[in-house]
PDB file of C-alpha atoms in Angstrom:
ATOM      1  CA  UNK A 195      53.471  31.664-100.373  1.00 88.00           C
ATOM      2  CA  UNK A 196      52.279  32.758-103.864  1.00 89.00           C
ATOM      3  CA  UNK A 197      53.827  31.760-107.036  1.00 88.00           C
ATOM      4  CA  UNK A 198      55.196  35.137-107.309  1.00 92.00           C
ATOM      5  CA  UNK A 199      57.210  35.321-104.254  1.00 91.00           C
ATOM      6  CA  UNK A 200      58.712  31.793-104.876  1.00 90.00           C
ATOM      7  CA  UNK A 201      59.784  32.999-108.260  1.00 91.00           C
ATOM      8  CA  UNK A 202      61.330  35.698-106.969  1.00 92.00           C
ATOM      9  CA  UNK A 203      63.547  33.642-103.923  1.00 92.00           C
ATOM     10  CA  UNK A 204      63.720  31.336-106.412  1.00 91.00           C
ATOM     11  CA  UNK A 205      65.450  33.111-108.724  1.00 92.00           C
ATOM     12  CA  UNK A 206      67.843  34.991-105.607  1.00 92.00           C
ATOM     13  CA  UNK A 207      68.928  31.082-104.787  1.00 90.00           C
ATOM     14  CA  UNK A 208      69.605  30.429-108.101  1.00 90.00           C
ATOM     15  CA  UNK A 209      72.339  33.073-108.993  1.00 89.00           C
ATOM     16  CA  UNK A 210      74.125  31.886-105.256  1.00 87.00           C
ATOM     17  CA  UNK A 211      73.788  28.225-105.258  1.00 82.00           C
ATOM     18  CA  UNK A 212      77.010  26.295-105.303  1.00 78.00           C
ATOM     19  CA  UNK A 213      79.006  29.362-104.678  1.00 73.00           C
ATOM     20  CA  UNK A 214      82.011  28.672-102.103  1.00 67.00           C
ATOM     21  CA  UNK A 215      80.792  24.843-101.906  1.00 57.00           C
ATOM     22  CA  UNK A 216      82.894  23.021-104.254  1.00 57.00           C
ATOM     23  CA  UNK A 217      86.216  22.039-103.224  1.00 50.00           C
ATOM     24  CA  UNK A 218      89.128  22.292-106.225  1.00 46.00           C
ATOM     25  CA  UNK A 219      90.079  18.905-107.068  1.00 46.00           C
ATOM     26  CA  UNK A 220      86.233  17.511-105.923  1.00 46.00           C
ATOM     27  CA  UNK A 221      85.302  15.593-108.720  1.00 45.00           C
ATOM     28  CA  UNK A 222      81.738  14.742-107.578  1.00 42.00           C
ATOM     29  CA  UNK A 223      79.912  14.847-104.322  1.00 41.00           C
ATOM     30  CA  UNK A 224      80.493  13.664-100.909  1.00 42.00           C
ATOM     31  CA  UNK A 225      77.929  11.326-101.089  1.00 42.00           C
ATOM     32  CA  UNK A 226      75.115  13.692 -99.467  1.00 48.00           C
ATOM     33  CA  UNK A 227      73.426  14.717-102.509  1.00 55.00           C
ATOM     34  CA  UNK A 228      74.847  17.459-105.338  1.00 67.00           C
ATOM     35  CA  UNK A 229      76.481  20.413-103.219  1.00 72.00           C
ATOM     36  CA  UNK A 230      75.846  22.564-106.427  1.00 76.00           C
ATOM     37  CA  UNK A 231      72.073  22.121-105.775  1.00 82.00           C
ATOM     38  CA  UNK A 232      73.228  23.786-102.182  1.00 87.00           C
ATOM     39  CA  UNK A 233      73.543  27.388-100.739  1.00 89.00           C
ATOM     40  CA  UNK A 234      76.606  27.612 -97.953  1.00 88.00           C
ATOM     41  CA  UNK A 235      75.833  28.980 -94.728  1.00 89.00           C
ATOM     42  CA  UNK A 236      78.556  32.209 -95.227  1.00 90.00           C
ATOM     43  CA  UNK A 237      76.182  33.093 -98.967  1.00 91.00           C
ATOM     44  CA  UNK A 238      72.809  32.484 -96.706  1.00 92.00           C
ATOM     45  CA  UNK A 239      74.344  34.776 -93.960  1.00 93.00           C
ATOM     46  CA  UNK A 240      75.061  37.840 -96.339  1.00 93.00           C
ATOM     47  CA  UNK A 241      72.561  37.878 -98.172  1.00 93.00           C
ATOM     48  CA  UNK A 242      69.944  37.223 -94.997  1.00 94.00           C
ATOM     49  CA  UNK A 243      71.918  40.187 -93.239  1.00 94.00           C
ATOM     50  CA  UNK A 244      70.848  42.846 -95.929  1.00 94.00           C
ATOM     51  CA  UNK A 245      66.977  42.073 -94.513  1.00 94.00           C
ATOM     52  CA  UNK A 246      68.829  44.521 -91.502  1.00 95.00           C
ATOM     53  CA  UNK A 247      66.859  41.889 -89.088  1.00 95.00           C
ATOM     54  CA  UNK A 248      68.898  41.241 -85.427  1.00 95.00           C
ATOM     55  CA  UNK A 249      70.922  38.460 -85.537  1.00 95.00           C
ATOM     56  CA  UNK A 250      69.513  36.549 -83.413  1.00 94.00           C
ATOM     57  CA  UNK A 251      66.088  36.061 -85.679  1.00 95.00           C
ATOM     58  CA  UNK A 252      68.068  35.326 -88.848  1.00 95.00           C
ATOM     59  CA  UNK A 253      69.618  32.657 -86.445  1.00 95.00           C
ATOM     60  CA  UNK A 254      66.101  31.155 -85.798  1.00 95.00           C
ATOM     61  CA  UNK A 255      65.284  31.498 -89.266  1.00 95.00           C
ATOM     62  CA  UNK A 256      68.200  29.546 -89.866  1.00 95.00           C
ATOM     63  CA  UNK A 257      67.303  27.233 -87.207  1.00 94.00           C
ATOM     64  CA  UNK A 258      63.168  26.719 -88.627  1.00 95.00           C
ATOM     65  CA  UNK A 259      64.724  25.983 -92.365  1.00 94.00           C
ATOM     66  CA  UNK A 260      67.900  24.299 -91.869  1.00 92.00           C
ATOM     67  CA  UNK A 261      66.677  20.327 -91.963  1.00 91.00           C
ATOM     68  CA  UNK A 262      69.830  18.866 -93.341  1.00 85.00           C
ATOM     69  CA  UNK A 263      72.074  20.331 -90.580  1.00 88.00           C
ATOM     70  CA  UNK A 264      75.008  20.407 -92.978  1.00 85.00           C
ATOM     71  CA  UNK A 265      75.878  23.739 -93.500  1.00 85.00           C
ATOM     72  CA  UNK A 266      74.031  24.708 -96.714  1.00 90.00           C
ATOM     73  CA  UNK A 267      70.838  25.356 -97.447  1.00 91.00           C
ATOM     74  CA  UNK A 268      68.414  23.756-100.919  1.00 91.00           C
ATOM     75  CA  UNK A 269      66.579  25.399-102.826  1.00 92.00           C
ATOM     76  CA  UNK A 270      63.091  24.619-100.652  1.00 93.00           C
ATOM     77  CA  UNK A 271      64.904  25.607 -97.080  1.00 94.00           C
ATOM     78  CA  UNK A 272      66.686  28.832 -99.081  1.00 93.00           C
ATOM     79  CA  UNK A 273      62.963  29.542-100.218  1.00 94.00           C
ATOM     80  CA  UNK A 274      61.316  29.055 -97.241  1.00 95.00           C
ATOM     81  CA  UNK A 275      63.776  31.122 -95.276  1.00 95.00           C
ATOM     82  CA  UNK A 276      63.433  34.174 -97.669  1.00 94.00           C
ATOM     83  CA  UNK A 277      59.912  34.441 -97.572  1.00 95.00           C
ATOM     84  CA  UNK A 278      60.258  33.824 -92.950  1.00 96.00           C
ATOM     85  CA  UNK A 279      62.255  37.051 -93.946  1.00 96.00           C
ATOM     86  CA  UNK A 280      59.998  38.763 -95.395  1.00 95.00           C
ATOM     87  CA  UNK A 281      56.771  37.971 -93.455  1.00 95.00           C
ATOM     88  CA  UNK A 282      59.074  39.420 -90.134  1.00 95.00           C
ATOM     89  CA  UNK A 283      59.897  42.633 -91.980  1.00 95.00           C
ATOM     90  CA  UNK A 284      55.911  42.604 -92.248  1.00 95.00           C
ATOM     91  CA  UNK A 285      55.635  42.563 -89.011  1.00 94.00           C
ATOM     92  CA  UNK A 286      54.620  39.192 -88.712  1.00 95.00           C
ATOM     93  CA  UNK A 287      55.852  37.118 -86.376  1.00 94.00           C
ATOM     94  CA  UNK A 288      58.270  33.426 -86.900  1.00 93.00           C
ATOM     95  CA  UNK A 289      56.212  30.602 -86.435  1.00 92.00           C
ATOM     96  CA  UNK A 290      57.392  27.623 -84.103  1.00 93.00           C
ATOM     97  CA  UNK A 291      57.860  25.250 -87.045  1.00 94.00           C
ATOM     98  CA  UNK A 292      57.403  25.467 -90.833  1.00 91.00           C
ATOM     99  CA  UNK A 293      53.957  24.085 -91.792  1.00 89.00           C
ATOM    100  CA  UNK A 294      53.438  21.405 -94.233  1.00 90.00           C
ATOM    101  CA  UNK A 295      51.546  23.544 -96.397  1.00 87.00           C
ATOM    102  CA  UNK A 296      54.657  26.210 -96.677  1.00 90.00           C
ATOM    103  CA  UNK A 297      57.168  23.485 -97.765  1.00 90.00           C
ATOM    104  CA  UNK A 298      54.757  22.519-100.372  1.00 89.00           C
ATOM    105  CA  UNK A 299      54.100  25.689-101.541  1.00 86.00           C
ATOM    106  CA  UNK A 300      58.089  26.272-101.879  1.00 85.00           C
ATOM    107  CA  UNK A 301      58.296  23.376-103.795  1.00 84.00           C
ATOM    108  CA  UNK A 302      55.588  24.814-105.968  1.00 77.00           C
ATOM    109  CA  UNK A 303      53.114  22.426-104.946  1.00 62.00           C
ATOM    110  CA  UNK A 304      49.596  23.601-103.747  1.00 52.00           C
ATOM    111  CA  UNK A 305      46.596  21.908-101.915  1.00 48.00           C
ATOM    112  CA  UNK A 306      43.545  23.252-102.887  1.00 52.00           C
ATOM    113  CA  UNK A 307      40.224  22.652-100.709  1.00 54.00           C
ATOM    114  CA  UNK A 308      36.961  21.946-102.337  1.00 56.00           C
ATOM    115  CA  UNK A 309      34.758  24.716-101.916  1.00 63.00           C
ATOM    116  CA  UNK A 310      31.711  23.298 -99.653  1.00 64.00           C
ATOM    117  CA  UNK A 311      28.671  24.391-101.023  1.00 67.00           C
ATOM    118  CA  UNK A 312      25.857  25.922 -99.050  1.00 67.00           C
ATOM    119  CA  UNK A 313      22.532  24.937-100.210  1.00 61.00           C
TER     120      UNK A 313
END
């Protein structure tokens, strides 16, 4: 994933996060981390549908990025997801997992390999 493109999911998960997550009369969290940090499942599900993908591959999607199992998606799973989205519009097809590499690379961490030099 290139800087770019994490900018730009970045930037989508930023303007949604906490929406429809905070309950009135919450005064702080439920003791699994900041829900404001979070995208709900109902946000991630509209604004996944407008990829016009079938169901059932926003589903594994879902599925591949979801690691907390709690409903709501952070910022590196929203990330991730987005840019699953966009590869299958590409043509591309979902992987089995999410590499290690990808979930650094949403976190806007990169490896880089030494160049091997032929002599």
């Amino acid at each position: 994933m290139t800087d770019r493109e994490r900018k730009r999911y970045e930037a989508v998960w930023a303007s949604n996060r906490g929406w429809l997550l905070q309950r009135p009369g919450s005064a702080g969290g439920s003791g699994s981390g900041d829900v404001s940090e979070c995208v709900a499942n109902v946000v991630v599900r509209d604004l996944w549908r407008r990829s016009r993908l079938p169901e059932d591959e926003l589903a594994e999607v879902w599925e591949l990025v979801d690691r907390g199992k709690q409903g709501m998606l952070t910022r590196p799973e929203f990330v991730v997801g987005m840019w699953l989205i966009d590869q299958r519009l590409r043509g591309r097809k979902l992987p089995h997992k999410v590499s290690d590499s990808l979930w650094g690379s949403a976190n806007g961490l990169t490896v880089k390999k030494p160049k091997v030099r032929h002599t």
